[in-house]
Coordinates of C-alpha atoms in Angstrom, one line a residue:
M25 CA 0.0 0.0 0.0
K26 CA 1.6 3.3 -1.1
R27 CA 1.7 6.2 1.4
L28 CA 1.5 9.6 -0.1
L29 CA 3.6 12.1 1.8
A30 CA 5.5 15.2 0.6
F31 CA 8.9 16.1 -0.4
F32 CA 10.9 19.2 0.5
L33 CA 11.9 21.8 -2.1
L34 CA 14.0 24.9 -1.4
F35 CA 14.2 27.6 -4.1
F36 CA 16.3 30.7 -4.7
V37 CA 16.3 32.5 -8.0
L38 CA 19.0 35.2 -8.3
Q39 CA 21.5 36.6 -10.9
I40 CA 25.1 35.8 -10.8
F41 CA 26.4 39.0 -9.3
S42 CA 23.4 39.2 -7.1
Q43 CA 22.9 35.5 -6.4
K44 CA 21.4 35.0 -3.0
Q45 CA 22.6 38.5 -2.0
A46 CA 19.2 39.2 -0.5
N47 CA 19.3 36.2 1.8
I48 CA 20.3 37.9 5.0
W49 CA 18.2 40.7 6.6
Y50 CA 19.0 42.8 9.6
F51 CA 16.4 45.4 10.8
G52 CA 14.5 46.9 13.8
Q53 CA 15.7 46.2 17.4
N54 CA 18.5 43.7 16.8
A55 CA 16.2 41.5 14.6
G56 CA 17.3 39.5 11.6
L57 CA 16.2 36.8 9.1
D58 CA 18.2 34.1 7.2
F59 CA 16.6 33.0 4.0
N60 CA 19.1 30.2 3.5
F61 CA 16.5 28.3 5.5
T62 CA 12.8 27.6 4.6
P63 CA 11.0 29.1 6.3
P64 CA 13.5 31.9 7.0
K65 CA 15.3 31.5 10.3
A66 CA 15.3 34.3 12.9
L67 CA 18.7 35.8 13.6
A68 CA 19.4 37.2 17.1
N69 CA 23.0 38.4 16.5
G70 CA 22.4 41.7 14.7
E71 CA 23.6 45.1 16.1
L72 CA 21.1 47.4 14.4
N73 CA 18.9 49.5 16.6
T74 CA 16.8 51.5 14.2
L75 CA 13.3 52.8 14.2
E76 CA 13.1 52.7 10.3
G77 CA 15.9 52.5 7.8
C78 CA 18.3 49.6 7.2
S79 CA 20.2 47.9 4.4
T80 CA 21.9 44.5 4.2
F81 CA 23.9 42.6 1.6
S82 CA 25.3 39.1 1.2
D83 CA 27.7 37.3 -1.2
A84 CA 26.8 35.0 -4.0
N85 CA 26.4 32.0 -1.6
G86 CA 24.1 33.8 0.8
N87 CA 26.7 34.7 3.3
L88 CA 26.5 38.0 5.1
L89 CA 28.9 40.8 3.9
F90 CA 27.8 43.9 5.8
Y91 CA 24.8 45.9 6.9
S92 CA 23.9 49.4 7.9
D93 CA 21.3 51.7 9.4
G94 CA 22.6 54.7 7.4
T95 CA 24.8 55.9 10.2
N96 CA 26.8 52.8 11.2
V97 CA 28.1 50.1 8.9
Y98 CA 28.7 46.6 10.4
D99 CA 30.9 43.9 8.9
K100 CA 30.0 40.2 8.8
N101 CA 31.3 39.8 12.4
H102 CA 28.9 42.5 13.6
T103 CA 31.6 45.0 14.4
I104 CA 31.8 48.5 13.1
M105 CA 33.7 48.5 9.8
N106 CA 36.6 51.0 9.7
Y107 CA 37.8 53.5 7.1
T108 CA 41.2 52.7 5.6
D109 CA 42.6 55.4 7.9
G110 CA 41.6 53.3 10.9
T111 CA 38.7 55.5 12.1
P112 CA 35.4 53.7 12.7
G113 CA 32.5 53.8 10.2
N114 CA 30.0 55.1 12.7
N115 CA 29.4 58.6 11.3
L116 CA 27.8 58.0 7.9
L117 CA 25.5 60.7 6.5
G118 CA 22.3 58.6 6.5
D119 CA 19.8 58.4 9.3
P120 CA 18.1 55.4 10.9
S121 CA 15.0 57.6 11.2
A122 CA 14.8 57.7 7.4
A123 CA 12.3 55.3 5.8
Q124 CA 15.0 53.9 3.4
S125 CA 18.2 55.0 5.0
G126 CA 20.4 53.1 2.7
M127 CA 20.8 51.0 -0.5
I128 CA 23.7 48.6 -1.3
I129 CA 24.7 48.0 -4.9
P130 CA 27.7 45.9 -6.1
K131 CA 30.0 47.6 -8.7
P132 CA 29.5 45.8 -12.0
L133 CA 32.3 43.5 -13.1
S134 CA 34.0 43.9 -9.8
N135 CA 34.5 41.1 -7.3
S136 CA 35.1 43.3 -4.3
I137 CA 33.7 46.9 -4.6
Y138 CA 30.3 47.8 -3.2
Y139 CA 28.4 51.1 -3.0
L140 CA 26.4 52.1 0.1
F141 CA 24.0 54.9 -0.7
T142 CA 22.5 56.9 2.1
V143 CA 19.6 59.4 2.4
T144 CA 18.8 61.8 5.2
D145 CA 15.6 62.0 7.2
N146 CA 13.1 64.8 6.6
N147 CA 14.4 66.8 9.6
S148 CA 18.1 67.1 8.6
S149 CA 20.0 68.4 5.7
K150 CA 22.6 65.6 5.0
G151 CA 21.4 65.1 1.5
F152 CA 22.0 62.0 -0.8
N153 CA 25.5 60.5 -0.6
Y154 CA 27.4 57.3 -1.2
Y155 CA 30.3 55.4 0.3
T156 CA 32.6 52.8 -1.4
I157 CA 33.4 49.6 0.4
D158 CA 36.2 47.2 -0.7
M159 CA 35.5 43.7 0.6
S160 CA 39.0 42.5 -0.3
L161 CA 40.5 44.6 2.6
N162 CA 40.9 43.8 6.3
G163 CA 41.0 40.0 5.8
G164 CA 37.8 39.9 3.8
N165 CA 35.8 41.9 6.3
G166 CA 35.9 45.1 4.2
Q167 CA 36.8 48.7 4.7
L168 CA 35.4 52.1 3.6
I169 CA 37.8 53.5 1.0
D170 CA 38.5 56.7 -0.8
E171 CA 37.8 55.3 -4.3
N172 CA 38.3 58.6 -6.1
N173 CA 41.5 59.5 -4.3
D174 CA 40.3 63.0 -3.6
G175 CA 40.6 62.9 0.2
N176 CA 37.0 62.1 0.9
F177 CA 35.4 58.8 2.0
F178 CA 32.0 59.7 0.6
V179 CA 30.6 61.4 -2.5
E180 CA 27.8 64.0 -2.1
L181 CA 25.4 63.5 -5.0
Q182 CA 22.8 65.9 -3.6
G183 CA 23.2 68.2 -0.6
G184 CA 20.8 69.8 1.8
N185 CA 17.3 68.6 2.6
W186 CA 16.2 65.4 0.8
T187 CA 13.5 62.7 0.9
E188 CA 13.8 59.4 2.7
K189 CA 13.4 57.5 -0.6
V190 CA 15.8 55.3 -2.6
A191 CA 15.3 52.3 -4.9
A192 CA 17.4 50.4 -7.5
V193 CA 17.0 48.0 -10.4
K194 CA 19.2 46.4 -13.1
G195 CA 19.5 48.4 -16.3
Q196 CA 18.8 47.2 -19.8
V197 CA 22.3 47.9 -20.9
C198 CA 24.6 45.0 -19.9
N199 CA 26.4 45.4 -16.5
T200 CA 24.5 48.4 -15.3
F201 CA 22.2 49.4 -12.4
W202 CA 20.0 52.5 -11.9
I203 CA 19.6 53.9 -8.4
V204 CA 16.6 56.3 -8.1
T205 CA 15.8 58.9 -5.5
A206 CA 13.5 61.9 -5.5
F207 CA 13.0 65.5 -4.2
N208 CA 10.1 67.9 -4.7
N209 CA 8.8 67.3 -8.2
N210 CA 11.8 65.5 -9.6
F211 CA 13.1 62.0 -9.8
Y212 CA 16.9 61.6 -9.9
S213 CA 18.3 58.4 -11.6
Y214 CA 22.0 57.6 -11.3
L215 CA 23.7 55.1 -13.6
I216 CA 26.2 52.6 -12.1
D217 CA 28.4 50.6 -14.4
F218 CA 32.0 49.2 -14.5
N219 CA 33.3 52.8 -14.2
G220 CA 31.5 53.4 -11.0
V221 CA 28.7 55.9 -10.2
D222 CA 27.9 58.5 -12.7
S223 CA 27.4 61.6 -10.6
T224 CA 25.3 63.4 -13.3
P225 CA 21.7 62.2 -12.8
I226 CA 18.9 61.8 -15.3
I227 CA 16.3 64.2 -13.9
S228 CA 12.6 63.5 -14.6
S229 CA 10.1 66.1 -13.7
V230 CA 6.6 65.1 -12.6
S231 CA 3.4 67.0 -11.7
S232 CA 3.1 65.9 -8.1
R233 CA 5.5 66.8 -5.3
I234 CA 7.2 63.8 -3.8
D235 CA 6.8 63.7 0.0
E236 CA 9.8 63.1 2.2
R237 CA 8.3 60.2 4.1
G238 CA 7.3 56.8 2.7
Y239 CA 8.9 54.1 0.5
L240 CA 9.9 54.3 -3.2
K241 CA 10.0 51.0 -5.1
L242 CA 10.9 49.8 -8.6
S243 CA 9.3 46.7 -10.1
P244 CA 11.5 43.7 -10.6
D245 CA 11.1 43.9 -14.4
G246 CA 12.2 47.6 -14.3
T247 CA 9.0 49.0 -16.0
K248 CA 7.2 50.6 -13.0
L249 CA 7.9 52.9 -10.1
A250 CA 5.7 53.3 -7.1
V251 CA 5.9 56.0 -4.5
A252 CA 4.2 56.2 -1.1
N253 CA 3.7 59.9 -0.1
Q254 CA 2.7 59.9 3.6
G255 CA 2.1 63.6 4.0
P256 CA -0.3 64.3 1.2
E257 CA -1.9 60.8 1.6
E258 CA -1.1 59.7 -1.9
A259 CA 0.4 56.6 -3.6
I260 CA 1.3 57.0 -7.2
I261 CA 2.5 54.7 -10.0
Y262 CA 4.8 55.9 -12.8
N263 CA 6.3 54.2 -15.9
F264 CA 10.1 53.7 -15.6
D265 CA 12.6 53.2 -18.5
S266 CA 15.4 50.9 -17.4
L267 CA 17.3 51.8 -20.6
T268 CA 17.4 55.6 -20.1
G269 CA 16.6 55.9 -16.4
E270 CA 13.7 58.2 -17.2
V271 CA 10.5 58.4 -15.1
A272 CA 7.4 59.2 -17.3
N273 CA 5.0 61.8 -16.0
N274 CA 2.0 59.5 -16.4
E275 CA 0.8 59.5 -12.8
I276 CA -1.7 56.9 -11.7
F277 CA -3.1 57.7 -8.3
V278 CA -3.9 54.4 -6.5
V279 CA -4.4 56.1 -3.2
E280 CA -5.7 59.7 -3.2
S281 CA -5.8 62.4 -0.6
F282 CA -8.8 62.2 1.7
S283 CA -10.0 59.0 0.2
G284 CA -10.2 57.4 3.6
D285 CA -7.5 54.9 2.7
G286 CA -5.0 56.5 5.1
E287 CA -1.4 57.8 4.8
P288 CA 0.7 55.5 2.5
Y289 CA 4.1 54.4 3.9
G290 CA 5.0 50.9 2.6
A291 CA 5.1 49.9 -1.1
E292 CA 6.1 46.7 -2.8
F293 CA 5.6 44.8 -6.1
S294 CA 5.0 41.1 -6.5
V295 CA 7.9 39.1 -8.0
D296 CA 6.1 39.0 -11.4
S297 CA 5.6 42.8 -11.4
K298 CA 1.9 42.4 -12.0
K299 CA 0.6 43.3 -8.5
L300 CA 1.3 46.3 -6.3
Y301 CA 0.9 46.4 -2.5
I302 CA 0.5 49.6 -0.5
S303 CA 0.3 49.9 3.3
T304 CA -1.2 52.9 5.0
V305 CA -1.8 54.2 8.5
S306 CA -4.7 56.5 9.5
E307 CA -2.4 59.0 11.2
F308 CA 0.9 59.3 13.1
R309 CA 1.0 57.8 16.5
F310 CA 3.4 58.8 19.3
P311 CA 3.5 56.5 22.3
N312 CA 0.7 58.2 24.3
N313 CA -1.6 58.9 21.4
P314 CA -4.8 56.8 20.9
P315 CA -4.5 53.7 18.7
V316 CA -4.5 54.2 14.9
D317 CA -5.5 52.0 12.0
Y318 CA -3.4 50.0 9.5
K319 CA -4.5 48.9 6.1
L320 CA -2.8 46.8 3.3
F321 CA -4.1 47.1 -0.2
Q322 CA -3.5 45.2 -3.5
F323 CA -3.7 46.7 -6.9
D324 CA -3.7 44.7 -10.2
L325 CA -1.3 46.4 -12.6
T326 CA -2.7 44.4 -15.5
A327 CA -6.2 45.8 -15.0
T328 CA -7.7 48.4 -17.4
N329 CA -8.4 50.7 -14.5
I330 CA -5.7 50.1 -11.9
P331 CA -7.1 52.3 -9.1
N332 CA -10.5 50.4 -9.4
S333 CA -8.7 47.1 -8.8
K334 CA -8.0 48.1 -5.2
V335 CA -8.7 45.3 -2.7
L336 CA -8.2 45.5 1.1
I337 CA -6.0 42.5 2.0
H338 CA -5.6 43.1 5.8
E339 CA -6.5 45.8 8.3
Q340 CA -5.9 46.4 12.0
I341 CA -8.4 48.8 13.4
G342 CA -7.4 50.5 16.6
G343 CA -9.8 49.8 19.5
S344 CA -11.3 46.7 17.8
A345 CA -11.7 43.4 19.6
D346 CA -9.0 41.8 17.5
Y347 CA -6.6 44.7 17.4
P348 CA -7.2 47.0 20.4
E349 CA -3.8 48.7 19.7
G350 CA -4.4 48.9 16.0
G351 CA -1.4 49.1 13.8
F352 CA 1.1 51.7 12.9
R353 CA 3.0 52.3 9.7
G354 CA 5.4 49.7 8.5
A355 CA 7.4 48.5 5.5
I356 CA 6.5 45.7 3.2
Q357 CA 9.4 43.9 1.4
L358 CA 9.7 41.2 -1.2
G359 CA 11.8 38.2 0.0
P360 CA 14.0 35.8 -1.9
D361 CA 11.2 33.2 -1.6
G362 CA 8.8 35.4 -3.6
K363 CA 6.7 36.2 -0.5
I364 CA 6.2 39.7 0.8
Y365 CA 7.0 40.3 4.5
A366 CA 5.3 43.0 6.5
T367 CA 6.2 44.7 9.8
I368 CA 3.3 46.2 11.7
P369 CA 4.3 47.9 15.0
T370 CA 1.7 49.8 17.0
T371 CA 3.6 53.0 17.9
Y372 CA 6.5 55.1 16.6
A373 CA 9.0 54.8 19.4
Q374 CA 7.6 52.9 22.3
P375 CA 9.3 49.4 22.8
A376 CA 6.0 47.9 23.9
G377 CA 4.6 48.8 20.5
F378 CA 7.3 47.1 18.5
A379 CA 6.5 43.9 16.6
P380 CA 7.9 40.5 17.9
F381 CA 6.7 38.9 14.6
L382 CA 6.7 39.6 10.9
D383 CA 3.5 39.0 8.9
V384 CA 3.6 37.5 5.5
I385 CA 1.7 37.7 2.2
E386 CA 2.2 34.1 1.2
N387 CA 1.2 34.3 -2.5
P388 CA 1.6 37.9 -3.7
T389 CA 1.2 37.1 -7.4
A390 CA -2.3 35.7 -6.8
N391 CA -5.5 37.6 -7.5
A392 CA -6.8 39.5 -4.4
A393 CA -9.6 37.0 -3.6
D394 CA -7.0 34.2 -3.4
V395 CA -4.3 36.0 -1.4
I396 CA -3.3 34.5 1.9
F397 CA -2.1 36.9 4.6
T398 CA -0.6 35.2 7.6
K399 CA -0.5 37.2 10.8
D400 CA 2.5 36.6 13.1
A401 CA 4.0 34.2 10.6
I402 CA 7.7 34.7 11.6
D403 CA 8.8 34.7 15.2
L404 CA 11.8 37.0 15.7
D405 CA 13.2 35.0 18.6
G406 CA 12.9 37.7 21.2
R407 CA 13.9 40.6 18.9
F408 CA 11.6 43.2 17.4
A409 CA 10.7 44.7 14.1
T410 CA 10.0 48.4 14.0
Q411 CA 8.9 50.4 10.9
G412 CA 11.6 49.4 8.4
L413 CA 12.8 46.4 6.4
P414 CA 15.9 46.3 4.3
P415 CA 15.3 47.3 0.6
F416 CA 17.2 45.5 -2.2
I417 CA 17.9 46.0 -5.9
S418 CA 14.4 44.9 -7.1
S419 CA 15.7 42.8 -9.9
L420 CA 17.7 40.6 -7.4
I421 CA 14.5 38.6 -6.9
L422 CA 13.1 36.7 -9.9
L423 CA 10.0 34.6 -10.3
P424 CA 10.6 31.2 -8.6
I425 CA 10.5 28.2 -10.7
D426 CA 8.1 25.4 -10.0
I427 CA 8.8 21.7 -10.3
S428 CA 6.0 19.1 -11.0
D429 CA 5.9 15.3 -10.6
D430 CA 4.6 13.1 -13.4
S431 CA 1.0 13.6 -12.3
G432 CA 1.3 17.3 -13.2
T433 CA 1.1 18.4 -9.6
T434 CA 3.3 21.2 -8.5
I435 CA 5.3 19.9 -5.6
N436 CA 7.1 22.9 -4.3
N437 CA 7.5 23.0 -0.5
Q438 CA 6.0 19.5 0.0
D439 CA 7.4 16.3 1.4
L440 CA 6.9 13.1 -0.6
K441 CA 7.8 9.5 0.2
Y442 CA 7.7 6.6 -2.2
C443 CA 7.5 2.8 -2.2
I444 CA 10.0 0.4 -3.7
G445 CA 9.1 -0.1 -7.4
D446 CA 7.5 3.3 -7.9
N447 CA 8.3 5.4 -11.0
V448 CA 8.4 9.1 -10.7
T449 CA 9.5 12.0 -13.0
F450 CA 10.3 15.6 -12.1
V451 CA 10.0 18.4 -14.7
I452 CA 10.0 22.2 -14.8
T453 CA 6.4 23.3 -14.5
D454 CA 6.7 26.3 -16.8
P455 CA 9.7 26.1 -19.1
T456 CA 9.1 29.6 -20.4
L457 CA 10.5 31.0 -17.2
I458 CA 14.0 29.9 -18.2
S459 CA 13.7 30.8 -21.9
G460 CA 15.9 33.4 -23.6
G461 CA 19.6 33.7 -23.7
S462 CA 21.6 30.6 -24.3
T463 CA 20.4 27.0 -23.9
P464 CA 19.9 26.4 -20.2
A465 CA 22.4 24.1 -18.5
F466 CA 20.8 21.5 -16.2
E467 CA 22.5 19.5 -13.5
W468 CA 20.6 17.1 -11.2
S469 CA 22.9 15.8 -8.4
F470 CA 22.2 13.0 -5.9
N471 CA 23.7 12.6 -2.4
D472 CA 23.1 9.4 -0.5
G473 CA 24.6 10.8 2.7
T474 CA 28.1 9.8 1.7
N475 CA 28.8 10.7 -1.9
T476 CA 27.5 13.2 -4.5
S477 CA 27.0 12.3 -8.1
V478 CA 25.4 13.9 -11.2
V479 CA 22.4 11.8 -12.2
S480 CA 21.0 13.9 -15.1
T481 CA 21.9 16.8 -17.3
T482 CA 18.6 17.2 -19.1
D483 CA 15.5 19.2 -18.2
R484 CA 13.9 16.3 -16.4
L485 CA 14.7 13.7 -13.8
D486 CA 13.3 10.2 -14.3
L487 CA 13.5 7.8 -11.3
L488 CA 12.3 4.4 -12.4
D489 CA 11.7 1.2 -10.3
L490 CA 12.8 2.9 -7.1
T491 CA 14.9 1.0 -4.6
M492 CA 16.0 1.9 -1.1
A493 CA 19.3 3.1 -2.7
N494 CA 17.3 6.1 -4.2
S495 CA 16.7 7.6 -0.8
G496 CA 18.7 10.8 -0.3
T497 CA 19.0 14.4 -1.3
Y498 CA 18.6 15.6 -4.9
T499 CA 19.8 19.0 -6.1
L500 CA 18.8 20.8 -9.3
K501 CA 20.9 23.6 -10.7
I502 CA 19.9 25.5 -13.8
E503 CA 22.2 28.1 -15.3
L504 CA 20.8 30.4 -18.0
T505 CA 23.2 32.9 -19.7
N506 CA 21.8 36.0 -21.3
S507 CA 23.2 38.1 -24.2
C508 CA 25.3 40.1 -21.7
G509 CA 27.0 37.0 -20.4
D510 CA 25.2 37.3 -17.1
I511 CA 24.2 34.0 -15.6
T512 CA 20.9 33.5 -13.8
E513 CA 21.0 30.5 -11.6
Y514 CA 18.1 28.5 -10.3
N515 CA 18.5 26.0 -7.5
A516 CA 16.2 23.3 -6.0
I517 CA 16.9 20.9 -3.2
F518 CA 14.6 18.0 -2.4
N519 CA 14.7 14.8 -0.3
I520 CA 13.2 11.5 -1.2
E521 CA 12.6 8.5 1.1
V522 CA 11.9 5.1 -0.3
F523 CA 10.1 2.5 1.8
E524 CA 9.3 -1.2 1.4
P525 CA 5.7 -1.6 0.1
A526 CA 3.0 -2.4 2.6
I527 CA 1.6 -5.9 1.7
A528 CA -1.3 -7.4 3.5
S529 CA -1.2 -11.1 4.4
M530 CA -4.2 -13.5 3.9
P531 CA -5.4 -14.8 7.4
D532 CA -6.5 -18.3 8.1
D533 CA -10.1 -19.2 8.3
I534 CA -11.8 -18.9 11.6
N535 CA -13.6 -21.9 13.0
R536 CA -15.7 -21.9 16.2
C537 CA -17.8 -24.3 18.1
D538 CA -21.4 -23.1 18.7
T539 CA -21.7 -24.3 22.3
D540 CA -25.2 -22.9 22.9
R541 CA -26.3 -24.2 19.5
D542 CA -28.2 -21.1 18.5
G543 CA -26.2 -20.6 15.2
F544 CA -24.6 -17.2 16.2
I545 CA -21.1 -16.5 17.4
E546 CA -19.4 -13.3 18.4
F547 CA -16.0 -12.7 16.8
D548 CA -13.4 -10.1 17.9
L549 CA -12.0 -9.5 14.4
A550 CA -9.4 -6.9 15.3
T551 CA -7.8 -9.0 18.1
E552 CA -7.9 -12.2 16.1
Q553 CA -6.9 -11.0 12.6
N554 CA -5.2 -7.6 12.5
S555 CA -1.8 -8.7 13.5
T556 CA -1.8 -11.6 11.0
I557 CA -3.1 -9.3 8.2
L558 CA -0.4 -6.7 8.9
S559 CA 2.4 -9.2 9.4
G560 CA 3.6 -8.9 5.8
F561 CA 4.4 -5.2 6.1
G562 CA 8.2 -4.6 6.0
P563 CA 10.1 -3.4 9.1
S564 CA 10.3 0.2 7.8
V565 CA 6.5 0.5 7.6
D566 CA 4.8 2.5 10.3
L567 CA 1.9 0.2 11.3
T568 CA 0.2 3.0 13.3
A569 CA -0.5 4.8 10.1
F570 CA -2.8 2.0 8.9
Q571 CA -6.1 0.5 9.9
V572 CA -7.9 -2.7 9.0
L573 CA -11.6 -2.4 8.1
Y574 CA -14.0 -5.4 7.7
F575 CA -16.9 -5.8 5.3
N576 CA -19.2 -8.7 4.3
D577 CA -19.4 -7.5 0.7
E578 CA -16.4 -7.3 -1.7
T579 CA -17.8 -4.3 -3.6
A580 CA -18.3 -2.4 -0.3
A581 CA -14.7 -3.2 0.7
L582 CA -13.2 -2.1 -2.6
S583 CA -15.2 1.1 -2.7
N584 CA -14.8 1.7 1.0
I585 CA -18.5 2.3 1.7
V586 CA -18.3 3.7 5.2
S587 CA -21.9 2.7 6.1
E588 CA -21.1 -1.0 5.5
I589 CA -18.1 -1.3 7.7
L590 CA -18.7 -4.2 10.1
P591 CA -18.8 -3.5 13.8
N592 CA -16.2 -5.1 16.2
P593 CA -16.9 -7.4 17.9
Y594 CA -19.0 -8.9 15.0
T595 CA -21.7 -11.5 15.2
N596 CA -22.5 -13.5 12.1
Q597 CA -25.7 -12.6 10.4
N598 CA -27.0 -16.0 9.2
A599 CA -27.3 -19.0 11.6
F600 CA -25.4 -22.1 10.7
V601 CA -24.2 -20.5 7.4
E602 CA -20.5 -20.0 6.5
E603 CA -19.7 -16.3 5.8
T604 CA -16.9 -14.7 3.9
I605 CA -15.5 -11.5 5.5
Y606 CA -13.4 -9.0 3.4
A607 CA -10.6 -7.1 5.1
R608 CA -9.5 -3.7 3.7
V609 CA -6.1 -2.2 4.8
Q610 CA -5.7 1.5 4.3
N611 CA -4.0 4.7 5.4
I612 CA -5.8 6.2 8.4
A613 CA -5.6 9.7 6.9
A614 CA -7.3 8.4 3.7
F615 CA -10.2 6.9 5.7
T616 CA -10.6 10.1 7.7
N617 CA -10.9 12.2 4.5
I618 CA -13.4 9.7 2.9
F619 CA -15.5 9.7 6.0
K620 CA -15.6 13.4 6.2
K621 CA -16.5 13.7 2.5
Q622 CA -19.4 11.2 2.9
R623 CA -20.6 12.9 6.1
D624 CA -20.6 16.4 4.5

């Protein structure tokens, strides 16, 4: 008897000089997440203590490189990184009270240089600046350097007052990024290529003033820009050109002033760039103010009328039975797993109002009616989220690839076990996701706990006539090279367990003497027959997962007609007449589901 269980898959889909570089997050009050685990594992070793802004970056294997709150920069050992002159990097011109205090971008075609961009908060005049970090220095722990050899460890791109907004995306030209910020009625796009940062921005003027507070996000495909303007209570979508860096003045207001939707703060696109999420708060809340309301909306960017596609996904109304403290403003951030993570504190600066959990939009690409929002999904292990989560280059995170078994069922994040003799095939569910560029290179590897070997280099894995030797860990790696020579790598890891098949044994006939000669005898079928029937199951089979049911009709036994299951103990129905009893062995879970279906 086959037992259907699940099998575990872990996916990360990132480009070669950004592969797994969004896997480690540090934010809030010493909180962190490690996306090298599924679900992400809470980290309790971070040094950040920030009310809002934060930024983090990892290497191609998902190992932490450094992180910052805009003022301090910490290396992978969680110590303050130094400048090359020996002074500590604890005086950067960003601000942890800025919504997006920093953004980290690797220098194209460099193995060691990274740029840390910082923005000021709306109450200071530190402007928009960047720092250069060389990770080859200080034993691989990195140092802040004077890249331009002009006596300065930072470059001022814009001085004076500035917004708290910054976003980045890969450019259409090979080996380029765009980093975008805004002030008043202008967006400023700076090109980053193998030469470094071009300090002359592409300036795009728009009709509406950009508010200092709230998030700025670019879609993963580089075609859309969304801005959350907290002050005027507006959220606006623009077209973005990742070839030229220009922002089109084609404003689409998805949240409008005085609409009752609240003040926009968080913004994020789904990984397929087809959905936009905006989080709002009814008003600002200092610790002693009354509770305020939090709302999270989805907008369908494929709709003819995008504002009319608005659907409320989640809300926390202050003073309600479910949320007496309501919910304050908080970031929403796309993760390497394609899910969107939300922080919802209840106040601005009161520790009791910080969030010990992160909430999750489990399937952000789904239509609103099918979206699953999980409250308190990720326990932060005694640490706390505040209002910010680390933003990343939006094109770091691509649409995850699904794998199906030979039944056509998508098996991501499941756990399957098989029986000896089974045949199973694994294929890419949607091959178009890895189309383009050169021919993909596939490599399926198998590890039996001792050795690793390549078992297939095609787009499918066929496992035929399974044996116990097939139990182990299988790894899929797909490499796709585009016209720029960049490699996008897809990874999948899954475990398979193979068990001996469960084979029922035929019991002996039961003969009894009718001592009172009335023609009827009571039989304890379970006690007398179960152990014999199950005796043929192999030693690896969990007998507690199975049950034996008895019927006096073969059709009823084959169809598992619940109403005809014989009671135990059982008394024969016809006096002095031999009866044939049919035993059915089945998985307990299967019986429970069938019984529920028939009962409903």
